[in-house]
PDB file of C-alpha atoms in Angstrom:
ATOM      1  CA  UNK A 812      48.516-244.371 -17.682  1.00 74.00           C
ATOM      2  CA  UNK A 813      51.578-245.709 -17.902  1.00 90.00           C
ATOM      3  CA  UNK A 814      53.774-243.247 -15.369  1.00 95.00           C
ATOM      4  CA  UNK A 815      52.038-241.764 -11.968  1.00 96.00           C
ATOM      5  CA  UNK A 816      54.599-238.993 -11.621  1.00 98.00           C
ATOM      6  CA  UNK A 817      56.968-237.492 -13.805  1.00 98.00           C
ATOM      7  CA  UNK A 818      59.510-234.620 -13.911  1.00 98.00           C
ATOM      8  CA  UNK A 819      59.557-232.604 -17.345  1.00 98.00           C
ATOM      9  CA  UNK A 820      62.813-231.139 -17.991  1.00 98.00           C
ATOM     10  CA  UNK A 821      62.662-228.275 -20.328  1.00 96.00           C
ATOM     11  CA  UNK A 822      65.215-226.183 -21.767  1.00 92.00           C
ATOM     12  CA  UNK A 823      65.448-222.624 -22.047  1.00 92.00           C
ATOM     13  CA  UNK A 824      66.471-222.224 -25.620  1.00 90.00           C
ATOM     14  CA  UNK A 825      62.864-224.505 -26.050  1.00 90.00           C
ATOM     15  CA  UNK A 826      60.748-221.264 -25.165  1.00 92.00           C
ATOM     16  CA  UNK A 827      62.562-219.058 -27.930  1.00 92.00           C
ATOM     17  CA  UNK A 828      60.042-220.777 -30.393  1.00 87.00           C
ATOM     18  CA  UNK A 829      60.918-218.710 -33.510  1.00 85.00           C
ATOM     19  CA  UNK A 830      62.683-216.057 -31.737  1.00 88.00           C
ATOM     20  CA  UNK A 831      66.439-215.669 -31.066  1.00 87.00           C
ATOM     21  CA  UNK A 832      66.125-214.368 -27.531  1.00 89.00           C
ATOM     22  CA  UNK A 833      63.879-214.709 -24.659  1.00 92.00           C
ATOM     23  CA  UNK A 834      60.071-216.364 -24.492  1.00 95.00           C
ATOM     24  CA  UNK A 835      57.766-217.063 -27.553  1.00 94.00           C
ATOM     25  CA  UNK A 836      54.527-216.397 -25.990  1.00 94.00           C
ATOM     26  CA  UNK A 837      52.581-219.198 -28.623  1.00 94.00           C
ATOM     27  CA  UNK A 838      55.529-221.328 -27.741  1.00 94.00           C
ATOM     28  CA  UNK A 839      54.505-221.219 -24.446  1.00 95.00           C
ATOM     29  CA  UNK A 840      51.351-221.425 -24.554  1.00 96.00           C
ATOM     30  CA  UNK A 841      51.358-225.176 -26.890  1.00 96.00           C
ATOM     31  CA  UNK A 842      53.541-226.659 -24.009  1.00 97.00           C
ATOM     32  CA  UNK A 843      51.150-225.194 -21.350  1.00 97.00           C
ATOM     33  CA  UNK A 844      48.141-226.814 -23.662  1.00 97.00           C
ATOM     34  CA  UNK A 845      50.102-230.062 -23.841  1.00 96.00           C
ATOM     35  CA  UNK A 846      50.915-230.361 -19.921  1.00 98.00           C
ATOM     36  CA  UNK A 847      47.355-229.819 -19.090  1.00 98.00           C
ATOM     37  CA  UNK A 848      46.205-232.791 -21.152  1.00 96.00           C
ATOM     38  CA  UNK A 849      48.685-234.680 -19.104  1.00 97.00           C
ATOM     39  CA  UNK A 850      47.464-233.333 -15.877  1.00 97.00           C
ATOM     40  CA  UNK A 851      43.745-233.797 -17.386  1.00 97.00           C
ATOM     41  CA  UNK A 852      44.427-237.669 -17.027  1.00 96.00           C
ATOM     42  CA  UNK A 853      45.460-237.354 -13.740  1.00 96.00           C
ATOM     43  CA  UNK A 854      49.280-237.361 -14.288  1.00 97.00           C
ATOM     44  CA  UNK A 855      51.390-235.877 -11.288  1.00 98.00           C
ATOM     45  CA  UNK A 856      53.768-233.489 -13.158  1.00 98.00           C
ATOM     46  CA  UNK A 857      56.823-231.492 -12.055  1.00 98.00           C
ATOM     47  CA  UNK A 858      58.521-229.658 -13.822  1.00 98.00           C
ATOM     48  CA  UNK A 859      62.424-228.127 -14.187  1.00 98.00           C
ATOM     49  CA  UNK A 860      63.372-225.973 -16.905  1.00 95.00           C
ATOM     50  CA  UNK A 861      66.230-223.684 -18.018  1.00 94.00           C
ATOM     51  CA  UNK A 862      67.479-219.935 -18.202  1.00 94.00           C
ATOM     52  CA  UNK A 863      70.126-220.563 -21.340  1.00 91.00           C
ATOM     53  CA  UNK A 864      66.986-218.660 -23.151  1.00 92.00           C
ATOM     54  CA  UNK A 865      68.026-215.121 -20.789  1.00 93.00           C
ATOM     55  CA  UNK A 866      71.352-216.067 -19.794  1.00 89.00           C
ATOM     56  CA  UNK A 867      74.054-219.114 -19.286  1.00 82.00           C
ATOM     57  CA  UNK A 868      76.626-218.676 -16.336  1.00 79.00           C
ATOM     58  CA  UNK A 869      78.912-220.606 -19.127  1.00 78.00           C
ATOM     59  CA  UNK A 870      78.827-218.000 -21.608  1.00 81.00           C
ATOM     60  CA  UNK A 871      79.539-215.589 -19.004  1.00 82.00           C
ATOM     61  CA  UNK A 872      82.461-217.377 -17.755  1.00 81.00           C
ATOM     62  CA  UNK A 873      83.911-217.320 -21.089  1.00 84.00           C
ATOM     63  CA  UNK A 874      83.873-213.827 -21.583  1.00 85.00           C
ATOM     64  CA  UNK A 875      85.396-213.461 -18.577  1.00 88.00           C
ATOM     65  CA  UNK A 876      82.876-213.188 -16.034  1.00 89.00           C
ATOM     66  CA  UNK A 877      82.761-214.992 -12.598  1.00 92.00           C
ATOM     67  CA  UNK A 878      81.634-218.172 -12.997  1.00 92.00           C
ATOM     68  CA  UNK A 879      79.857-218.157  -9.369  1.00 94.00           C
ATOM     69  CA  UNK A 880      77.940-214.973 -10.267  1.00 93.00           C
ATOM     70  CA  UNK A 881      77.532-215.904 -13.754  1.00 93.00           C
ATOM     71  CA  UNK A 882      75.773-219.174 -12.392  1.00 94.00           C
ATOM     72  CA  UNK A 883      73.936-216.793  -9.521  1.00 95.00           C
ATOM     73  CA  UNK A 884      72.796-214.817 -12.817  1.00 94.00           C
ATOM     74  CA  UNK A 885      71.545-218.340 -14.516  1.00 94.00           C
ATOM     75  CA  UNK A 886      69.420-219.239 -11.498  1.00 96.00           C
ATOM     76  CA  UNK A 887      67.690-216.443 -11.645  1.00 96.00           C
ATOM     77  CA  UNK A 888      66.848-216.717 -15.103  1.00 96.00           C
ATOM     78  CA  UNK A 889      65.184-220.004 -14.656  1.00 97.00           C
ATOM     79  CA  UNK A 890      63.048-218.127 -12.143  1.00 97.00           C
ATOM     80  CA  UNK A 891      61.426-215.893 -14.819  1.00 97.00           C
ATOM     81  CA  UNK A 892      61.174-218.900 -16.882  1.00 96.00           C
ATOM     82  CA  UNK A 893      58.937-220.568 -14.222  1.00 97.00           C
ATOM     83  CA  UNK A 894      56.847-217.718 -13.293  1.00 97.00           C
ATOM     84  CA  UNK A 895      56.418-217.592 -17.278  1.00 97.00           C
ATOM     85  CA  UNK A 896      55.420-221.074 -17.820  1.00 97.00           C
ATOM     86  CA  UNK A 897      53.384-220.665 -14.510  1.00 98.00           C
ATOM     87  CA  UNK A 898      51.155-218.145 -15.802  1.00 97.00           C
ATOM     88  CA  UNK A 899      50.725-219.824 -19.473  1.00 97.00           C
ATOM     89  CA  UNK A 900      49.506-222.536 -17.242  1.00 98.00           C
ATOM     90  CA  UNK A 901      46.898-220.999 -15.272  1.00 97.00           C
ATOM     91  CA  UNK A 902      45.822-218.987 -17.726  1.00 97.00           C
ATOM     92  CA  UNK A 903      44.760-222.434 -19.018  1.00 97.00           C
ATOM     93  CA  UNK A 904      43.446-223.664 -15.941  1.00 97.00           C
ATOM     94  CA  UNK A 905      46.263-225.459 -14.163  1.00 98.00           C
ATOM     95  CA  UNK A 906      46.936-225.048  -9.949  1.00 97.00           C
ATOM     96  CA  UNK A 907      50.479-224.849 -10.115  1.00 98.00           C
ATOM     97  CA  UNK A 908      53.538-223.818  -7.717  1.00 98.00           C
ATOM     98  CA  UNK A 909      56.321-222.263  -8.465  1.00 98.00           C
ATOM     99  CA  UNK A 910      59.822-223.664  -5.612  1.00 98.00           C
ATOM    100  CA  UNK A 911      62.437-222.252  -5.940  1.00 98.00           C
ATOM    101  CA  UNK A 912      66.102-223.009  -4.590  1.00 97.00           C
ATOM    102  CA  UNK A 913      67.217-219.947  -4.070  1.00 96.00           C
ATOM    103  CA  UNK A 914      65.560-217.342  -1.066  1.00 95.00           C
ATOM    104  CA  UNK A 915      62.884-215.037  -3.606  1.00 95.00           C
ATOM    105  CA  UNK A 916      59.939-215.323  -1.478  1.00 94.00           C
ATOM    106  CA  UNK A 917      58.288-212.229  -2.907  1.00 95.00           C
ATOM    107  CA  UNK A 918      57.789-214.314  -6.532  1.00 95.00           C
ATOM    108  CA  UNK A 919      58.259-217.657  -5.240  1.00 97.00           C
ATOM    109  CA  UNK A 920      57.957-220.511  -2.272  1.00 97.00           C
ATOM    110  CA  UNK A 921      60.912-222.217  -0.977  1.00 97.00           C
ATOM    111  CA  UNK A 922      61.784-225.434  -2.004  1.00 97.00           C
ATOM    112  CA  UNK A 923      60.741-228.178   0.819  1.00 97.00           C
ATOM    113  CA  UNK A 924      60.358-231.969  -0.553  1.00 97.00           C
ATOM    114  CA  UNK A 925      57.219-232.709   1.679  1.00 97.00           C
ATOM    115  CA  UNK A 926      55.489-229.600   0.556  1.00 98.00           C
ATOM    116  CA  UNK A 927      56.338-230.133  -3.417  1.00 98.00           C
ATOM    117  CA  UNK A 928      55.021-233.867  -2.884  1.00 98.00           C
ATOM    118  CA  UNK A 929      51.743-232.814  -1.245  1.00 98.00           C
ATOM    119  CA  UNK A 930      51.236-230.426  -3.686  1.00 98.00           C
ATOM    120  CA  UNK A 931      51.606-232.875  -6.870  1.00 98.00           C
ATOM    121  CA  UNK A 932      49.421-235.046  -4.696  1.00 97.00           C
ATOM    122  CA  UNK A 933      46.858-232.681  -4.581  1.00 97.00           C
ATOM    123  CA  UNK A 934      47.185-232.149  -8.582  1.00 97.00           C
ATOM    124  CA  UNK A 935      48.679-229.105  -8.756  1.00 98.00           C
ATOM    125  CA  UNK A 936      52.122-229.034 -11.254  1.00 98.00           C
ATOM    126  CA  UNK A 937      54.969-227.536  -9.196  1.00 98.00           C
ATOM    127  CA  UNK A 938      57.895-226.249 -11.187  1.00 98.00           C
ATOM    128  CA  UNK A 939      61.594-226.310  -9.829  1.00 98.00           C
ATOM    129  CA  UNK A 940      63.298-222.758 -10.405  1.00 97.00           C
ATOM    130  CA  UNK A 941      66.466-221.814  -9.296  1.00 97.00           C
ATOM    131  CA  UNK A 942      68.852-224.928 -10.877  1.00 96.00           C
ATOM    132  CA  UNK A 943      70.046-226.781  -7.598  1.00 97.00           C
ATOM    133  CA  UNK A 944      70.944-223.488  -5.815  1.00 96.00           C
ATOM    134  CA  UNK A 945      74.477-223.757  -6.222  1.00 96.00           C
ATOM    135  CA  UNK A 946      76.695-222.669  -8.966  1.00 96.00           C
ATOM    136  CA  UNK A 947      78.897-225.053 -11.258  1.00 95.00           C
ATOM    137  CA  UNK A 948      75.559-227.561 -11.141  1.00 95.00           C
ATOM    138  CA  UNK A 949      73.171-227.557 -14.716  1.00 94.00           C
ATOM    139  CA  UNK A 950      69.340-227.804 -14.696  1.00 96.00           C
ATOM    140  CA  UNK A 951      70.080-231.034 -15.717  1.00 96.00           C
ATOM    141  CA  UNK A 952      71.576-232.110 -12.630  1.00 97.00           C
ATOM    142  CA  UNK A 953      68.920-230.278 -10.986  1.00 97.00           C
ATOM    143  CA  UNK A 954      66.108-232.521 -12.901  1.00 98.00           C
ATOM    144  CA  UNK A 955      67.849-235.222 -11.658  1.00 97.00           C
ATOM    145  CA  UNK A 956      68.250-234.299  -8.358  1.00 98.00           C
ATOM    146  CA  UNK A 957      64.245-233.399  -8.064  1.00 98.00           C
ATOM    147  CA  UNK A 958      63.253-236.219  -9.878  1.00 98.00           C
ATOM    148  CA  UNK A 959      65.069-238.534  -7.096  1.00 98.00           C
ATOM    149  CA  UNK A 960      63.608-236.199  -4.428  1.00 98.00           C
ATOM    150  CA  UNK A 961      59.795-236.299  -5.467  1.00 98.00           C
ATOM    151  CA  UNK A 962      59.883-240.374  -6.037  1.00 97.00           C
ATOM    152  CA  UNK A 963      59.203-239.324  -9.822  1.00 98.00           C
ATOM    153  CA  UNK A 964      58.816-242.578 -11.970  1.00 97.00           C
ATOM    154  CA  UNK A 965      60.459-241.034 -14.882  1.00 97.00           C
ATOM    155  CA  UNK A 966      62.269-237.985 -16.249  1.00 98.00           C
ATOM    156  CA  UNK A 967      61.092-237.014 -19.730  1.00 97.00           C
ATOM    157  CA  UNK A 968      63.453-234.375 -21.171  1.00 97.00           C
ATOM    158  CA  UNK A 969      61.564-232.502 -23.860  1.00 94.00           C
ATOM    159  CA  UNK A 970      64.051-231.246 -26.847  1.00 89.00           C
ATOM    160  CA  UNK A 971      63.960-230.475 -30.517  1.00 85.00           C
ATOM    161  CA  UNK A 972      65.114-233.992 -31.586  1.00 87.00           C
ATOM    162  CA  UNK A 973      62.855-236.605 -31.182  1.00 91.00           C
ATOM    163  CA  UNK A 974      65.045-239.113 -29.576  1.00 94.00           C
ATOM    164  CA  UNK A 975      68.971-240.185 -29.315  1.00 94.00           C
ATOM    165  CA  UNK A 976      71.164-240.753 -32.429  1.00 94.00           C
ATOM    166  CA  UNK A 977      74.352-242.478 -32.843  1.00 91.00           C
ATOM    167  CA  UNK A 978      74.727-238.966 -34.459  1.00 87.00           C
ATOM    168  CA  UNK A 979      73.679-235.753 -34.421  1.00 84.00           C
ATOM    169  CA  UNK A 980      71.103-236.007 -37.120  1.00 83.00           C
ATOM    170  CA  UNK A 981      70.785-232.517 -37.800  1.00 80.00           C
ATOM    171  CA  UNK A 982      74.807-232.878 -38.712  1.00 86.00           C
ATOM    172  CA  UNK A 983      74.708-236.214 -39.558  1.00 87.00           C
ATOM    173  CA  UNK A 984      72.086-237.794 -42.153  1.00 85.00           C
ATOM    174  CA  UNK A 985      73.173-241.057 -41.701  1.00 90.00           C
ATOM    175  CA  UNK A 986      72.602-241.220 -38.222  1.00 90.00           C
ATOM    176  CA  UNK A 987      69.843-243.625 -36.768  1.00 93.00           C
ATOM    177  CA  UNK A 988      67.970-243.430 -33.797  1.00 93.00           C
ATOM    178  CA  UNK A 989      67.778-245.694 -30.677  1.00 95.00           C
ATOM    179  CA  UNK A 990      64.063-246.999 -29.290  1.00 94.00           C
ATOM    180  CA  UNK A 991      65.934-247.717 -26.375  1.00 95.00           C
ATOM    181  CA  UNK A 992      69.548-248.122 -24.723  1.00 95.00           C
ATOM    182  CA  UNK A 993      71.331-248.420 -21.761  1.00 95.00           C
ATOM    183  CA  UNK A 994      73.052-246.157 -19.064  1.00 94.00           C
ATOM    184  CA  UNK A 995      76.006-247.720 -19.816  1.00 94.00           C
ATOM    185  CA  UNK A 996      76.205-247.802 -23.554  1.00 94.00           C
ATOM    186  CA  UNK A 997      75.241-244.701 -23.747  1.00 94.00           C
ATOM    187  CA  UNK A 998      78.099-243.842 -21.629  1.00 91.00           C
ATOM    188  CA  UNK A 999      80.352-246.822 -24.239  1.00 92.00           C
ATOM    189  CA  UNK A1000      79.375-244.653 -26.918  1.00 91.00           C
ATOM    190  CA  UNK A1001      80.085-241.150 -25.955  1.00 89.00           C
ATOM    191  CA  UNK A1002      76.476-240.118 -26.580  1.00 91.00           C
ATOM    192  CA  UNK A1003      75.379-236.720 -25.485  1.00 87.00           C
ATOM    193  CA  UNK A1004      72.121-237.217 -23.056  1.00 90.00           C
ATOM    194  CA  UNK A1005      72.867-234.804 -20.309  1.00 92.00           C
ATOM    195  CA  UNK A1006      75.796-233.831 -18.434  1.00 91.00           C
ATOM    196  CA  UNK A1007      77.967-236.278 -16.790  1.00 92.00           C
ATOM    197  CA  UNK A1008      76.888-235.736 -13.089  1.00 93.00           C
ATOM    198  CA  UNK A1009      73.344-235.403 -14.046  1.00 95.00           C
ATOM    199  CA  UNK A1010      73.717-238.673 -15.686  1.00 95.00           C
ATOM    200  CA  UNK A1011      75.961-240.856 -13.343  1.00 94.00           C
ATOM    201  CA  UNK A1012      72.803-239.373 -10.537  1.00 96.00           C
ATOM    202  CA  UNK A1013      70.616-241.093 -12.656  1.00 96.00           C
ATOM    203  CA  UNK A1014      72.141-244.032 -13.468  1.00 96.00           C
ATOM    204  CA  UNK A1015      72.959-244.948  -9.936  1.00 96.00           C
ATOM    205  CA  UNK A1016      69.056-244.209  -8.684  1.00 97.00           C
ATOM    206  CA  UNK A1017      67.745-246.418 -11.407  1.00 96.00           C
ATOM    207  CA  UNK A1018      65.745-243.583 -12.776  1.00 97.00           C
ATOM    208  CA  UNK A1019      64.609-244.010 -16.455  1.00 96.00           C
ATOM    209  CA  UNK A1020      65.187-241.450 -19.277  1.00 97.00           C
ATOM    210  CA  UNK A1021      63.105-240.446 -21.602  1.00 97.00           C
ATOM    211  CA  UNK A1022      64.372-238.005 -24.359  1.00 96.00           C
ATOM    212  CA  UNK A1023      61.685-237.028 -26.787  1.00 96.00           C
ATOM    213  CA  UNK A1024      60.736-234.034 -29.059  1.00 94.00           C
ATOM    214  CA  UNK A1025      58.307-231.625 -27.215  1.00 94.00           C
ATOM    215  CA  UNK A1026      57.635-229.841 -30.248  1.00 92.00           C
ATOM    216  CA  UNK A1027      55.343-232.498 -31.805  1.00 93.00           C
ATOM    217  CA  UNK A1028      52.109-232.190 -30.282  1.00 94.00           C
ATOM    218  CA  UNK A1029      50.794-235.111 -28.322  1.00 95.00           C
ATOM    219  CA  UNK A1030      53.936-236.484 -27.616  1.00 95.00           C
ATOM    220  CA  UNK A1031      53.775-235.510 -23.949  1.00 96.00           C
ATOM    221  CA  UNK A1032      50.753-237.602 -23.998  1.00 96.00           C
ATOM    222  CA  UNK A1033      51.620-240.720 -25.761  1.00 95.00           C
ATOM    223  CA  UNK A1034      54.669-241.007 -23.679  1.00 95.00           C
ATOM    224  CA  UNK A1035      52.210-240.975 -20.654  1.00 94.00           C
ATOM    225  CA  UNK A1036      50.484-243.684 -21.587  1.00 93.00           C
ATOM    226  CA  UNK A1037      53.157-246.220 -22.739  1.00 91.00           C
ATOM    227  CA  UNK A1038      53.252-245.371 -26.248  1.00 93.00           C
ATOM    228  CA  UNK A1039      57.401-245.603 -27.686  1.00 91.00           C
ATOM    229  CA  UNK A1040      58.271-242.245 -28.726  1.00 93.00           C
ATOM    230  CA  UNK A1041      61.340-240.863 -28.653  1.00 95.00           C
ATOM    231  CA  UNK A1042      64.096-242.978 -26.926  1.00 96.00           C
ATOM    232  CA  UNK A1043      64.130-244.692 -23.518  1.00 96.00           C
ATOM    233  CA  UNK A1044      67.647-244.659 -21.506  1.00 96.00           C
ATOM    234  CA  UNK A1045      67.175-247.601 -18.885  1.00 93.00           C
ATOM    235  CA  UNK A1046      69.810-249.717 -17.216  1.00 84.00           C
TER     236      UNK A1046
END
């Protein structure tokens, strides 16, 4: 395989499936199916994924609400997320953990690097709820900031386009796709990857991005072991 240990940053809106709010239980269950045939190979796999499915501390904000509990509000979200994805997993046979970064010890253990490495050593997936545990950060930043943490070789942010464009294709039919590109020409060209701080985090750890389509099955896989799909940011 071509990557030891990866994070898998998943978005909220990604569990919707065919819905317009909340979790898509079939949804669910393909990217629990997909992350055990990575696991199956003997792939270390963490795993961070977002609440904008239940609720985004932005979109509060801009109706007026306070950011900091809006955020508090969006933390929490991508708890229920995790213990979601957790039990699609081990209903298909995956040890997992659920860490989160915010005190919920009833539903979830406490973050702690050394414990989230031993587990992934031992083969179990852990999955980062929570965001960072502070407001005005993304689960971006919070993929990052794991990612860094856990020695991962590789973040592979799973999304609904199968790569980055000079354009957003789904706007844009004349926009073409990059294999591959740089930190800083992504930065040169004002492409969207993540947010800025998430980014820059990256950038400055020398940790490779991988943005890909999750929806395709097998992709998880191929990525895994070295195939090209979807688009590689590297410095």
């Amino acid at each position: 395989m071509h990557y030891k240990r990866i994070l898998l940053k998943l978005s909220g809106e990604a569990l919707m499936g065919e819905k317009q709010y909340g979790i898509d239980s079939n949804r669910l269950n393909e990217y629990a199916e997909e992350i055990k045939e990575v696991v199956d190979k003997g792939i270390e796999v963490a795993i961070v994924i977002g609440g904008g499915n239940i609720f985004r501390g932005l979109a509060g904000a801009a109706t007026g609400m306070d950011r900091v509990q809006g955020d508090h509000m969006g933390m929490l979200a991508t708890v229920i997320n995790g213990l979601a994805l957790q039990s699609a997993l081990e209903m298909n046979g995956v040890q997992t953990r659920l860490q989160s970064a915010i005190k919920i010890n009833e539903v979830a253990e406490p973050f702690i690097r050394r414990r989230a490495m031993r587990h992934l050593e031992k083969g179990r997936v852990v999955i980062f709820g929570g965001g960072t545990g502070n407001p005005y950060f993304t689960t971006d930043s919070a993929a990052v900031l794991r990612a860094i943490e856990i020695e991962a070789d590789v973040i592979l942010k799973g999304t609904r386009v199968d790569g980055i464009y000079t354009a957003d294709p789904e706007k844009d039919k004349s926009a073409t796709k990059f294999d591959s590109i740089s930190f800083s020409e992504v930065l040169n060209k004002g492409l969207k990857v993540m947010d800025t701080t998430a980014f820059t985090l990256s950038q400055e750890n020398e940790l490779p991005i991988v943005v890909f389509d999750m929806n395709k099955k097998g992709n998880l896989l191929k990525i895994v072991d070295g195939q090209t799909i979807g688009t590689t940011v590297n410095l």
